[in-house]
Coordinates of C-alpha atoms in Angstrom, one line a residue:
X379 CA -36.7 43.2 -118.3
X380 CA -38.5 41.4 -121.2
X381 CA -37.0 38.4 -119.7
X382 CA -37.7 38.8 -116.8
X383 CA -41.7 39.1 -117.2
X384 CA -41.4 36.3 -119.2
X385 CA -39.7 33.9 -116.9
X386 CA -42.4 35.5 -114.7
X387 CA -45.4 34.5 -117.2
X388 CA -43.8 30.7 -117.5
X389 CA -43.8 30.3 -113.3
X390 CA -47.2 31.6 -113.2
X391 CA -48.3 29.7 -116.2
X392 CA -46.7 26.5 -115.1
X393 CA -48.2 27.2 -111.2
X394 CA -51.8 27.1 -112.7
X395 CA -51.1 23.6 -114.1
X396 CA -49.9 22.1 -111.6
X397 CA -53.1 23.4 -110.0
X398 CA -54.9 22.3 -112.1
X399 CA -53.4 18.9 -112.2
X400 CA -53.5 18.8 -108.6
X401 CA -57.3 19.4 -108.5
X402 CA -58.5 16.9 -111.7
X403 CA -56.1 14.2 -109.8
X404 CA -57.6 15.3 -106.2
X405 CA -61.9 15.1 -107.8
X406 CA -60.7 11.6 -108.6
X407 CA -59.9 10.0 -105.5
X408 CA -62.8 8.8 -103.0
X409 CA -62.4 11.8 -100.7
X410 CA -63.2 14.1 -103.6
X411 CA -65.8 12.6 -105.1
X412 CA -67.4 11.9 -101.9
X413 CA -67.1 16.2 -101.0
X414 CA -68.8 16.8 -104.6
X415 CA -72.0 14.2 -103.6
X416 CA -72.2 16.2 -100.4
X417 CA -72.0 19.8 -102.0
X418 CA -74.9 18.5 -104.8
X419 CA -76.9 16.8 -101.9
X420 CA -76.7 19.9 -100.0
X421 CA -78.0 22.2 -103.2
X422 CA -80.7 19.8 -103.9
X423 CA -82.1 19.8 -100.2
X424 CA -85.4 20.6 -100.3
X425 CA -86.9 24.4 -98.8
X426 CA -88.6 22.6 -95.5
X427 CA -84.7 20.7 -94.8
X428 CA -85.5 17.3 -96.4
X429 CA -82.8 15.9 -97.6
X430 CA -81.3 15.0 -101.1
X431 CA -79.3 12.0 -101.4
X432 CA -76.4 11.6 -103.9
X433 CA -74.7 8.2 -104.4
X434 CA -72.1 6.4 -106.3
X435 CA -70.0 9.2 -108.6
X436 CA -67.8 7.6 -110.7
X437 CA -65.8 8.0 -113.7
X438 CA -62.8 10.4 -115.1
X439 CA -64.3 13.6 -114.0
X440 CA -65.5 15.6 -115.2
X441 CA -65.2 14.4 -118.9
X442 CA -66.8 11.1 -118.1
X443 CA -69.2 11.4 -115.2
X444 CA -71.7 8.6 -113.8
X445 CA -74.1 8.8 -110.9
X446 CA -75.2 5.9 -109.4
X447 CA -78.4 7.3 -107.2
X448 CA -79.8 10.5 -107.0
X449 CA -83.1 11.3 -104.3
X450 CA -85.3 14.4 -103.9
X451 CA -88.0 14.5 -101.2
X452 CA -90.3 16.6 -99.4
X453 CA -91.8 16.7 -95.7
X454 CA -94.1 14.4 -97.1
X455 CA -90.8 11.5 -97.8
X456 CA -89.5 11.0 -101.5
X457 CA -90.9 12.3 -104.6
X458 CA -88.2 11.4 -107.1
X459 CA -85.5 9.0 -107.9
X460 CA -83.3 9.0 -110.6
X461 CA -80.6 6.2 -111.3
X462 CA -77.8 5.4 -113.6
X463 CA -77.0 9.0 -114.4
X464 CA -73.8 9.5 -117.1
X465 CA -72.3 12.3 -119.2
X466 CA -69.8 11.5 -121.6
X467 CA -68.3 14.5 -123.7
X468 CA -65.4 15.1 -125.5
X469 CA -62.9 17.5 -124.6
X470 CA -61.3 17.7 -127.5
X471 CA -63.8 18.8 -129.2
X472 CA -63.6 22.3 -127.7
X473 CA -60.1 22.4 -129.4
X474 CA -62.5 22.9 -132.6
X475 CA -64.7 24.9 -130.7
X476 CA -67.4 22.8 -130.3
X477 CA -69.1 21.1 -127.6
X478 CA -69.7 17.4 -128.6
X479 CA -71.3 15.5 -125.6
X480 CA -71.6 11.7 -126.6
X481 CA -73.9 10.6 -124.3
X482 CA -76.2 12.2 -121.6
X483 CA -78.5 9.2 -120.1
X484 CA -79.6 7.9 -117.3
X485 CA -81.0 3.9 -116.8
X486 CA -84.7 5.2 -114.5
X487 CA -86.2 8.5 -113.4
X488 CA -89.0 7.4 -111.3
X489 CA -91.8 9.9 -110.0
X490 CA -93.8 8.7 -107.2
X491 CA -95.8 11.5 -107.0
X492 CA -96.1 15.3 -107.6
X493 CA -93.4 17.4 -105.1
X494 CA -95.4 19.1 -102.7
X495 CA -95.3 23.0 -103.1
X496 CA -93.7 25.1 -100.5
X497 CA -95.9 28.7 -100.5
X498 CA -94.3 31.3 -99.2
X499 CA -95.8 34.5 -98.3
X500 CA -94.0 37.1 -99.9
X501 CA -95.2 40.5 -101.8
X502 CA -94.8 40.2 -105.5
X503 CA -92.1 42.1 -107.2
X504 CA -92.1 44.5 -110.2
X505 CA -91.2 43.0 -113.6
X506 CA -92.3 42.6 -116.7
X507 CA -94.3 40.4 -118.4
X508 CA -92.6 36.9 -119.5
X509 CA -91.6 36.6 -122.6
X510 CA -88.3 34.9 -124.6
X511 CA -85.2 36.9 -123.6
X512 CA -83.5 38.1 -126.6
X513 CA -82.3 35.2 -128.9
X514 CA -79.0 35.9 -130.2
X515 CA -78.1 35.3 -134.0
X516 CA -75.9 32.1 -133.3
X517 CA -75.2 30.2 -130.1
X518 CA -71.5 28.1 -129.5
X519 CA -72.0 24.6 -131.7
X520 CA -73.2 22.1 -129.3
X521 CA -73.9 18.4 -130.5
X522 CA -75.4 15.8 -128.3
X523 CA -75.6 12.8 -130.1
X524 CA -77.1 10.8 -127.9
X525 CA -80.2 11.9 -125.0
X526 CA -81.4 8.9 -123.6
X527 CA -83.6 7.9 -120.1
X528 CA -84.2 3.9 -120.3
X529 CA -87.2 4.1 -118.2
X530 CA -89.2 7.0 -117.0
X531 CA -91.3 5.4 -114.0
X532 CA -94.8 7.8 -113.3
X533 CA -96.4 6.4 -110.0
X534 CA -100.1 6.2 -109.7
X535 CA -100.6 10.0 -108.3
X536 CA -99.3 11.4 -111.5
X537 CA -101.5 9.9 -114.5
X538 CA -104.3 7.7 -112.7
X539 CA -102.1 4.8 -112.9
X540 CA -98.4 3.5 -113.4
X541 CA -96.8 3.6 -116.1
X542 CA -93.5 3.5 -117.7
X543 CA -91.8 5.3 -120.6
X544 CA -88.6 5.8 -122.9
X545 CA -86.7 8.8 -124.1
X546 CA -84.3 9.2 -126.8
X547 CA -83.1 12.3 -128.6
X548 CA -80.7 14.3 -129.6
X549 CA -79.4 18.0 -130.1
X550 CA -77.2 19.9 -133.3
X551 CA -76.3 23.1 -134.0
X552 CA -75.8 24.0 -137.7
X553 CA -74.9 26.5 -139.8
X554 CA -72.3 27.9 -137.5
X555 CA -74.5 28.1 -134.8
X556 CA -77.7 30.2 -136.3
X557 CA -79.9 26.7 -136.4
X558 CA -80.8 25.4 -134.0
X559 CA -82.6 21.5 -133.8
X560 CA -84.1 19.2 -131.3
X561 CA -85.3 15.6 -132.0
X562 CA -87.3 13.8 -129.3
X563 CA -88.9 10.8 -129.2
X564 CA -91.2 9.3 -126.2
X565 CA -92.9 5.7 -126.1
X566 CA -94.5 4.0 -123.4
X567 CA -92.6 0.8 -122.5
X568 CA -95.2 -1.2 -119.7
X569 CA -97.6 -1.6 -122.5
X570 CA -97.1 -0.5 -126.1
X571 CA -100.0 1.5 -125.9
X572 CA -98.2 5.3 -125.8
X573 CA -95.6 7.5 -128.4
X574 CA -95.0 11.2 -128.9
X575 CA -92.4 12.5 -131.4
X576 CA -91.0 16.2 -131.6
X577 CA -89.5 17.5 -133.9
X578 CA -87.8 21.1 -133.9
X579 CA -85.8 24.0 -135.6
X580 CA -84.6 27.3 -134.4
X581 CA -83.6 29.7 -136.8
X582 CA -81.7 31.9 -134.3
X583 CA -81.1 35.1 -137.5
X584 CA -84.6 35.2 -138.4
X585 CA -86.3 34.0 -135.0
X586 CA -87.9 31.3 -136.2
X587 CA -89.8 28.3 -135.5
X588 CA -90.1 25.2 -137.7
X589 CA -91.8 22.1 -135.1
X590 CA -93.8 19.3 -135.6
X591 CA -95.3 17.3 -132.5
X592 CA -97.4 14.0 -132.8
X593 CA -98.9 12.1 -129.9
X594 CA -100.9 9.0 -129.5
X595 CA -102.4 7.2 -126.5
X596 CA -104.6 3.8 -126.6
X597 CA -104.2 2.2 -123.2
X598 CA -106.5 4.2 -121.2
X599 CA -104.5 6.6 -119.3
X600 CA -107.5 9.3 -120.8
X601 CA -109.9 7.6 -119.0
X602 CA -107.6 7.6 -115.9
X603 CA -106.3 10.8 -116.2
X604 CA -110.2 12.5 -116.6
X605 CA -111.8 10.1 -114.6
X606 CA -114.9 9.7 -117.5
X607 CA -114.7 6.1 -118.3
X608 CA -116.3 6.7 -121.8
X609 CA -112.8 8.1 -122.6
X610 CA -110.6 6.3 -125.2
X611 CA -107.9 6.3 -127.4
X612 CA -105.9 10.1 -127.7
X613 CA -104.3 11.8 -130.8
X614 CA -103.0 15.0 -131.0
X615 CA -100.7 16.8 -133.4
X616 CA -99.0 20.6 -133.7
X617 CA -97.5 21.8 -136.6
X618 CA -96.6 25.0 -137.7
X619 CA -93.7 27.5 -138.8
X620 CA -93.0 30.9 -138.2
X621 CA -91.5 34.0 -136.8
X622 CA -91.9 33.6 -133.0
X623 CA -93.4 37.3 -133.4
X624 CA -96.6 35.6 -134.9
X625 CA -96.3 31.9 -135.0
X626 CA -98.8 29.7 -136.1
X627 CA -99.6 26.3 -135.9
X628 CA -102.4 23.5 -136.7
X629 CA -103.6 22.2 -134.2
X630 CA -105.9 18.5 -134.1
X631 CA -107.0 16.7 -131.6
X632 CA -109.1 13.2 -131.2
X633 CA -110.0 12.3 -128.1
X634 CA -111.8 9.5 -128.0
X635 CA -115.3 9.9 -126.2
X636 CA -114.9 13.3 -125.1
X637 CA -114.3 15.2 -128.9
X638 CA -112.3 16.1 -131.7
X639 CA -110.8 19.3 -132.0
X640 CA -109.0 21.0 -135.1
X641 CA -108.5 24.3 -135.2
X642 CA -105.5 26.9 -135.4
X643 CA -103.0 27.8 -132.3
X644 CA -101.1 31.6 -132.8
X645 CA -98.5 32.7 -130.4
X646 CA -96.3 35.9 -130.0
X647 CA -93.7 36.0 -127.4
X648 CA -91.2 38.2 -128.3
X649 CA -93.3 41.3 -127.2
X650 CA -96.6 41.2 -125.3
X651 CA -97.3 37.3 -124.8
X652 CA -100.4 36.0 -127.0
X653 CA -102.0 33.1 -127.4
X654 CA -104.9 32.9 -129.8
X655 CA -107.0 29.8 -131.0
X656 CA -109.7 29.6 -133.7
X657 CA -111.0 26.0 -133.4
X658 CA -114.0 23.8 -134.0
X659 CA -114.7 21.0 -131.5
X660 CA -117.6 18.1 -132.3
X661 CA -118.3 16.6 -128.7
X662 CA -118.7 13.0 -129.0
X663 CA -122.4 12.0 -128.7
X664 CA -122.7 10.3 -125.5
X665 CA -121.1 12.6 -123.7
X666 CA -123.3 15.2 -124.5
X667 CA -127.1 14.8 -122.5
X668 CA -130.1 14.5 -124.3
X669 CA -131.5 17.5 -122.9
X670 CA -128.4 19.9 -124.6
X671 CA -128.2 18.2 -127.6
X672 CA -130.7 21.0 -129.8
X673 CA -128.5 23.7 -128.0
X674 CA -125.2 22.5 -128.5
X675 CA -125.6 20.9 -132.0
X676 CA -122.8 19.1 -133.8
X677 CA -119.9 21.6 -133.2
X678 CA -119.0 24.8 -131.1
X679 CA -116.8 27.0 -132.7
X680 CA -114.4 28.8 -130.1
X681 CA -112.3 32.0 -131.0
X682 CA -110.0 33.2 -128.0
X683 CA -107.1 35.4 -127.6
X684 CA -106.0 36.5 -124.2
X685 CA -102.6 38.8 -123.5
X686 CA -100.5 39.5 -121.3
X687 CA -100.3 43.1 -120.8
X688 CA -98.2 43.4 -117.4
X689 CA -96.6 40.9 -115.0
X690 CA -100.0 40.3 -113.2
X691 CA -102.3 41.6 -115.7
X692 CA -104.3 39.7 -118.4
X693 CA -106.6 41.0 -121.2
X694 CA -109.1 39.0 -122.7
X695 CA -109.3 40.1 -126.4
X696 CA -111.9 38.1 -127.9
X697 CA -114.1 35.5 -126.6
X698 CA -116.6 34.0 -128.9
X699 CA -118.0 30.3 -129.0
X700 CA -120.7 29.7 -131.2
X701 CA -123.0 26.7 -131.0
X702 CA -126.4 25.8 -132.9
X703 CA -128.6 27.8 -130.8
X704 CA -126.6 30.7 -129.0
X705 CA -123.6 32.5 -129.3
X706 CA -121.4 34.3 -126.4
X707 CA -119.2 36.9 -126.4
X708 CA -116.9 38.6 -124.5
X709 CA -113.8 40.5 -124.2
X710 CA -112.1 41.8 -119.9
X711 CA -108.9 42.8 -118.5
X712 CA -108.0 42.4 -115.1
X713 CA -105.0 43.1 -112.8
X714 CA -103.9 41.8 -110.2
X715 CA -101.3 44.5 -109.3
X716 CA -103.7 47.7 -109.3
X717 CA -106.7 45.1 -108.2
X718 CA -108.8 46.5 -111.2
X719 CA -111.4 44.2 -113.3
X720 CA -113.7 45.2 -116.1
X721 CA -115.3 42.5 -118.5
X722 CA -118.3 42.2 -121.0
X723 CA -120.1 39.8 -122.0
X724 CA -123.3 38.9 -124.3
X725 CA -124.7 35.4 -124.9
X726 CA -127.5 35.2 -127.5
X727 CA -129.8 32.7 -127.9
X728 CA -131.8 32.8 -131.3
X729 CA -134.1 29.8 -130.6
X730 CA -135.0 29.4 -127.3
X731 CA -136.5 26.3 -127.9
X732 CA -133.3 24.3 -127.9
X733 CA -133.7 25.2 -124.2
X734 CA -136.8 23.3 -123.7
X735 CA -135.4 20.2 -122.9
X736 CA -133.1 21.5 -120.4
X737 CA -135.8 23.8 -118.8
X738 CA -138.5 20.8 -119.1
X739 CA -141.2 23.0 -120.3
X740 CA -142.1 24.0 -124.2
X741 CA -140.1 27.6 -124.6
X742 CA -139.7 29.4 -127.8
X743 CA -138.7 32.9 -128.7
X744 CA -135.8 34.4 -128.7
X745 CA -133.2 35.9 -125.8
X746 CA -130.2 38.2 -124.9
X747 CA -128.8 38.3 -122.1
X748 CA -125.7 40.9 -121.6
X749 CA -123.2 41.2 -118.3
X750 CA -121.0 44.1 -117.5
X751 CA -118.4 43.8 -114.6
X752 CA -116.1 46.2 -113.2
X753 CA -114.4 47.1 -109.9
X754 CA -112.0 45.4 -107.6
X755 CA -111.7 41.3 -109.2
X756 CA -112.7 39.9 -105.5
X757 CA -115.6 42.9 -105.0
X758 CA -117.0 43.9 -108.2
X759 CA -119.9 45.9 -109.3
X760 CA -122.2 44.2 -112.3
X761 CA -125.1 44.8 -114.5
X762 CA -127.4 42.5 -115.8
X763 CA -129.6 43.0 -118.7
X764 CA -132.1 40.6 -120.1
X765 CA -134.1 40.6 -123.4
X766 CA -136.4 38.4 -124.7
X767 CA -139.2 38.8 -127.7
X768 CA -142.0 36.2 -129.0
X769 CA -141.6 34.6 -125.5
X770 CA -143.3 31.5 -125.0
X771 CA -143.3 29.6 -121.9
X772 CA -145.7 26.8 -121.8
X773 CA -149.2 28.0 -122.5
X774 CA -148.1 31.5 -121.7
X775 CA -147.0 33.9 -124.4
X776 CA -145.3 37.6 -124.1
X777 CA -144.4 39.8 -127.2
X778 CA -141.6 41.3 -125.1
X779 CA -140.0 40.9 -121.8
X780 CA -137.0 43.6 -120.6
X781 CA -135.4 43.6 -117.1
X782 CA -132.5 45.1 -115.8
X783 CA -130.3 44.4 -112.5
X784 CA -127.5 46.1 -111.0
X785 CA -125.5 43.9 -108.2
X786 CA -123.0 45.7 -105.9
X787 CA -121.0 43.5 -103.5
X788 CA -120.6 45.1 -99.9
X789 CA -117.6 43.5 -99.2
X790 CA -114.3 41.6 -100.6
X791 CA -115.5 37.6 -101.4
X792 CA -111.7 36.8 -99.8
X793 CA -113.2 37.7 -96.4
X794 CA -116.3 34.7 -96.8
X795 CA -119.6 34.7 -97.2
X796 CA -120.6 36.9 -99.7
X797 CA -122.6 40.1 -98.5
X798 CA -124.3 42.3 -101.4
X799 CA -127.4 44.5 -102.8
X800 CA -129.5 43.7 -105.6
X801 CA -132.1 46.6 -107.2
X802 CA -133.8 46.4 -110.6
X803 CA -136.3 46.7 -112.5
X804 CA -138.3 45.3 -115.8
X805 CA -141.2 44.8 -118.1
X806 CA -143.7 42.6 -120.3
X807 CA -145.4 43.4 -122.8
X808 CA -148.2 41.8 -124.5
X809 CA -148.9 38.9 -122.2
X810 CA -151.2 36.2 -123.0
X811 CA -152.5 33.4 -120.7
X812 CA -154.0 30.1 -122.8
X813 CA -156.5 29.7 -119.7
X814 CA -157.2 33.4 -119.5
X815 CA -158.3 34.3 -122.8
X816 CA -159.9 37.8 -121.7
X817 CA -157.4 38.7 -120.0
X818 CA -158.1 42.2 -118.5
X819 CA -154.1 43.7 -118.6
X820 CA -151.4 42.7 -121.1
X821 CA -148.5 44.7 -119.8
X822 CA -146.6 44.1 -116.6
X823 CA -143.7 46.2 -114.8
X824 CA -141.9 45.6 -111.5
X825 CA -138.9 47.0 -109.4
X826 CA -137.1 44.9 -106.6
X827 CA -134.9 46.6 -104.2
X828 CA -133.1 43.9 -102.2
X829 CA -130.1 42.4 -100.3
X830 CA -128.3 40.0 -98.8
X831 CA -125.6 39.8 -95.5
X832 CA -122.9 37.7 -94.6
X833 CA -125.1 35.8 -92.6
X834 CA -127.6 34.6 -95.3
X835 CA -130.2 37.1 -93.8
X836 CA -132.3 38.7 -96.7
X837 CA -133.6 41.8 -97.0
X838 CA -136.6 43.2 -99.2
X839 CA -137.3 47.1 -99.7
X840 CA -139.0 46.8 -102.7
X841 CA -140.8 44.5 -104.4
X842 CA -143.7 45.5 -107.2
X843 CA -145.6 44.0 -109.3
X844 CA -147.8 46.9 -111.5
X845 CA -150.0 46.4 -114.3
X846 CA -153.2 48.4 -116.0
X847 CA -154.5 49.9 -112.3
X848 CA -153.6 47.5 -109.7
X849 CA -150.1 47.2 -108.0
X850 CA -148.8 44.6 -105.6

């Protein structure tokens, strides 16, 4: 019996081989390679039917695979080309159990232009939010000693103008698979004006990040790529380690003409995604109009961490950005799911004359102005409250002003024009008039009871004006 199921086991063993055989000779002949450029051609076909085109497989497949062409379009033509594609592994390697791929190149990968976006109406699905799936404690040990694209060709509709760039890299695993790290480097070839390095470890036990990013630019492609012409030379670095349940990095960033930036960057993705940033920015000078300069000052510090509580919903933790004359602050949630919005705000202005420039009229004093938001995010209801004491404007002075304004929108701002109500109501106290020095009331009040329609018609119900014994 035993001998039988083996003799059995040897036919069956032997069948698959010569299956196997059969197939690795059959993929190498022109009729099978041709069949595999039409199977990838037809997976790569774009939603709206364009076409992919595959050309030129060669090699031993499938341990030593070339491409000669590959194109990707869109029902606006091609959008990418890439040439000269190879993969060169060694199969023995998995005897060892290890996957060693030699080389994984290819000669140009040339973008024309960005792929135009196929949107599809379709009603979102539950999920959750994104965040890393699970990272095991070791992965299979992969080498690629060699990642390499010759020329990276980025048309005009992608940066502001051409340009051409190298990539070379390559991948280890170490320490039996629980490490993880990535080494990429990116140069601009047109014009030696362009490099970016990378730099990166994985600790796949302890789920952490070790990376270190660098990038420079000094050919212009700032100025093309903002379209302010005063933009210049671009340096920016990242580099931090952690556990990617709190990792932190430092962030610095010179852009020449527009500002420098340093600052800290915290994210956290294994749970809820965060992103936080504590940074001080110095715009550059001439960027910066005369007429903001006493408001903005030399730096604005900006504190911000926003989360990602649900697949569609955000929260807004903290807002702050602090300049030399005001300071706002903030903190919403909104989703998109439930169609639910509430945010609040508060921006602070100590001296209001840093303002005079920009108002073009002496002011001093100082201000607060607060915002509270809530309701459906395209129809929301706010209130607006404004403060203001030792108000001067021109030749007019007030010891205090208060007013108040609630604004309810009447319908959704998806369906156009916007169509809302507007009531209020305020005061002033101790007003003084330079040309009026006997001025026979110092305290004013009104109320406005207003709205607007869809059609830009307005409508008044209330508007007065009340101080000492006379109203308006």
């Amino acid at each position: 019996m035993l001998r039988r199921i083996a003799i059995g086991l040897a036919f069956a063993l032997a069948g698959l081989a010569t299956l196997v055989v059969l197939a690795l000779g059959l993929i190498q002949t022109g009729f099978g390679k041709a069949f595999i450029e039409r199977q990838i051609a037809l997976a790569l076909a774009a939603p709206d039917g364009a076409p992919a085109e595959v050309e030129g497989l060669q090699g031993f497949l499938p341990f030593d695979i070339s491409l000669a062409r590959l194109t990707l379009a869109d029902r606006d033509g091609t959008w990418l080309r890439l040439e000269d594609l190879r993969l060169d592994w060694s199969p023995l390697a998995l005897l060892r159990g290890r996957l060693h791929v030699l080389a994984l190149t290819a000669g140009r990968i040339e973008v024309l232009r960005p792929p135009v976006s196929e949107e599809v109406a379709t009603e979102p699905e539950p999920g959750e939010p994104f965040r890393l799936p699970q990272l095991p404690g070791s992965v299979p040990s992969v080498v690629i000693d060699r990642l390499a694209v010759a020329e990276i060709a980025l048309g005009r509709l992608v940066l502001g103008e051409p340009a051409a760039f190298s990539l070379n890299g390559q991948l280890v695993t170490q320490d039996e698979g629980r490490s993880v790290m990535l080494d990429l480097a990116l140069a601009r070839e047109d014009e030696a004006t362009a490099r970016a390095n990378l730099q990166a470890r994985l600790e796949l036990d302890t789920q952490a990040l070790d990376l270190a990013f660098a990038a420079e630019e000094t050919g212009g492609l700032l100025a093309s790529a903002t379209g302010i012409p005063e933009a210049g030379n671009l340096a920016l670095s990242l580099n931090g380690a952690g556990p990617l349940a709190g990792w932190t990095g430092n962030l610095e960033v010179d852009a020449e003409g527009l500002a420098r930036t340093q600052g800290t960057l915290r994210l956290a993705a294994l749970e809820e995604p965060k992103v936080g940033l504590v940074a001080e920015v110095r715009p550059a000078p001439a960027l910066v109009p005369n007429r903001f300069e006493r408001l903005l000052g030399e730096t604005v510090g900006i504190t911000l961490d926003v989360v990602q509580t649900a697949p569609q919903a955000l929260a807004l933790d903290q807002l702050r950005v602090v300049t030399a004359a005001a300071e706002l602050t903030g903190r919403g949630r909104i989703d998109l799911e439930a169609e639910t919005l509430s945010a609040d705000a508060a921006l602070d202005i100590s001296e209001l004359a840093a303002l005079s420039d920009l108002a073009g009229t002496p002011l001093a004093g100082r201000a607060g102005l607060t915002l509270r938001a809530s309701g459906a995010p395209m129809q929301p209801n706010a209130q607006l409250k404004l403060e203001a004491t030792d108000l001067a404007v021109a030749d007019a002075r007030a010891g205090r002003l208060k007013t108040a304004l609630d604004v309810r929108f009447l319908r959704s701002l998806a369906e156009g024009a916007p169509a809302l109500e507007v009531t209020g109501d305020g005061g002033l106290k101790g007003l003084e008039l330079a040309a009026v020095p006997e001025l026979p009331l110092d305290d004013l009040t009104w109320r406005l009871d207003a709205g607007m329609a869809a059609d830009g018609r307005l409508r008044i119900s209330t508007l007065e004006l009340a101080g000492g014994e006379v109203t308006l």
